[in-house]
mmCIF file of C-alpha atoms in Angstrom:
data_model
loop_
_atom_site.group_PDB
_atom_site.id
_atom_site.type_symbol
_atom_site.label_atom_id
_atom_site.label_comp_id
_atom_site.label_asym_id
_atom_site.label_seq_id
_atom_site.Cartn_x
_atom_site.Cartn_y
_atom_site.Cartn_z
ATOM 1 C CA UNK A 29 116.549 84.726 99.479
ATOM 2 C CA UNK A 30 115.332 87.568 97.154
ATOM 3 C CA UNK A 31 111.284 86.988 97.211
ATOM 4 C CA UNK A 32 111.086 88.024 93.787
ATOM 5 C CA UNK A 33 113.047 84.702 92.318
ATOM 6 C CA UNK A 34 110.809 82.980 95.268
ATOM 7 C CA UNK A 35 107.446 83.446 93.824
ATOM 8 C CA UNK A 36 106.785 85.944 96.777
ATOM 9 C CA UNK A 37 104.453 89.331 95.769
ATOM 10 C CA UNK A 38 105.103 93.223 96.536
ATOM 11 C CA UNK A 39 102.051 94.208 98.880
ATOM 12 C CA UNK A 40 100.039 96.473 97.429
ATOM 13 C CA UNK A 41 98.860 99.259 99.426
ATOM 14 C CA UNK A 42 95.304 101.395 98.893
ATOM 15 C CA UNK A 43 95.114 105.149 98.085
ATOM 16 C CA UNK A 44 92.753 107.320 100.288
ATOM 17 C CA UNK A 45 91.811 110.746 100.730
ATOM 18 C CA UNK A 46 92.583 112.122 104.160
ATOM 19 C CA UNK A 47 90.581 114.634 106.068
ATOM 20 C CA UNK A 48 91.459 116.363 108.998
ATOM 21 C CA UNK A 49 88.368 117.538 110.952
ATOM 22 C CA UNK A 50 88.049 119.935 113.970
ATOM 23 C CA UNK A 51 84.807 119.036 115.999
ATOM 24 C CA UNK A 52 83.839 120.101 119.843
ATOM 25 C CA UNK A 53 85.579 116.395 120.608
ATOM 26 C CA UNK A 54 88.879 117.606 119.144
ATOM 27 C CA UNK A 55 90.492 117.208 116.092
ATOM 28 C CA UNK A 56 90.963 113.785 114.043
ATOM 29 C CA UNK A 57 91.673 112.529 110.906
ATOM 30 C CA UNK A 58 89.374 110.550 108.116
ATOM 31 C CA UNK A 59 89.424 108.653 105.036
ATOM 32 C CA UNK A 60 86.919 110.535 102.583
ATOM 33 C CA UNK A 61 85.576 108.897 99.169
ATOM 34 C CA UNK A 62 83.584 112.582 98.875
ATOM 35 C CA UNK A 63 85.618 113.931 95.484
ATOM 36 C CA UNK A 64 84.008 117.393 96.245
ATOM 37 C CA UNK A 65 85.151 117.725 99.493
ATOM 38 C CA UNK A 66 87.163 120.893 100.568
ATOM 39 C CA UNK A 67 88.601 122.797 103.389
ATOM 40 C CA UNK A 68 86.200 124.774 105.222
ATOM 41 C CA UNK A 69 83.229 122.213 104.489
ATOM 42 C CA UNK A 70 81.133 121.374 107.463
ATOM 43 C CA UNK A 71 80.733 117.579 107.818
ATOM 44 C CA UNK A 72 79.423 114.775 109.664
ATOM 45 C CA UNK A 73 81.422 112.211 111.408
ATOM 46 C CA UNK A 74 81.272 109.781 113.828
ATOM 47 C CA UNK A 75 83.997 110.341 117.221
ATOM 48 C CA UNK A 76 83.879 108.206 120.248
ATOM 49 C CA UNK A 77 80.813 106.987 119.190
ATOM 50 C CA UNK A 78 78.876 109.960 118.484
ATOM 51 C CA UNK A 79 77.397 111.906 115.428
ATOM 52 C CA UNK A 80 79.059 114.839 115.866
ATOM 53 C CA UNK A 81 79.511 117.855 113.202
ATOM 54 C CA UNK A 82 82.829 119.245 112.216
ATOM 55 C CA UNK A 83 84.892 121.744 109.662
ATOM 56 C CA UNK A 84 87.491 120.542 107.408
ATOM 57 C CA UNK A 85 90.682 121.779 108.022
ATOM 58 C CA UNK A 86 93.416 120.105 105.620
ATOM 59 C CA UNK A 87 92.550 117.482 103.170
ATOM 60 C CA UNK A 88 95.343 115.284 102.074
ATOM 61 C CA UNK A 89 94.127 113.758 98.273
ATOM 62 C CA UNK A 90 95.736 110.302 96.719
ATOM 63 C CA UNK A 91 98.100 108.868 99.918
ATOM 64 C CA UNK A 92 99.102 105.677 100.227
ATOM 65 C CA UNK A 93 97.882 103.947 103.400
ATOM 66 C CA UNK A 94 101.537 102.864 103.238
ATOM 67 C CA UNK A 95 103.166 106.548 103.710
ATOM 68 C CA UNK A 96 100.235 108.191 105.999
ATOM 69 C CA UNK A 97 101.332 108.013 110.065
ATOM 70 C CA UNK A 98 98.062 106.461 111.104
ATOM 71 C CA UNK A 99 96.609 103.237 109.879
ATOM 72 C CA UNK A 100 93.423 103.235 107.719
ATOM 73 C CA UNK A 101 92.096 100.580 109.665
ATOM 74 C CA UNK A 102 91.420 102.558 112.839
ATOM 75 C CA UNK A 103 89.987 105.766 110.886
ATOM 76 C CA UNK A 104 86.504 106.070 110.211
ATOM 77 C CA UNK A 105 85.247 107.772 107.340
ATOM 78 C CA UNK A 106 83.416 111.090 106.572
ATOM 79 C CA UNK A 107 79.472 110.175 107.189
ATOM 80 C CA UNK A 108 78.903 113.501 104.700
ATOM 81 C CA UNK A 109 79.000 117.302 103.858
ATOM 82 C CA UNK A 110 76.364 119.513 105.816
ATOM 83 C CA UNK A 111 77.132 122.124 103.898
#
């Protein structure tokens, strides 16, 4: 049955800012709501359960959680820019 004539809805996905960050832990990827963020910024994040500083090394802007290879709900988000 085609959901559409069913009453069924699309899912509608979020848009996020993605920011991969080298620290001394290694390097990960967060969800930033900083606008002014950019590569090279120092930041603060939060890996393994530390508060741990780090530089930004590619920042992907308007993705949808639905197209990015890791899920949004297991990334943590940029704490904020040291610089």
């Amino acid at each position: 049955m085609i959901h559409s004539l069913s009453g069924g809805v699309a899912k509608e996905y979020n848009i996020y800012d993605y920011a991969k960050v080298e620290t001394k832990l290694g390097v990960f990827f967060f969800i930033s709501d900083i606008s002014s963020l950019k590569v090279g910024d120092v930041v603060e994040v939060c890996v393994k359960n530390q508060t741990v500083e780090g530089e930004v090394l590619r920042i992907d802007k308007n993705v949808s959680e639905q197209n990015f290879p890791i899920s949004a709900k297991k990334l943590k988000k940029i704490l904020k820019v040291k610089n």
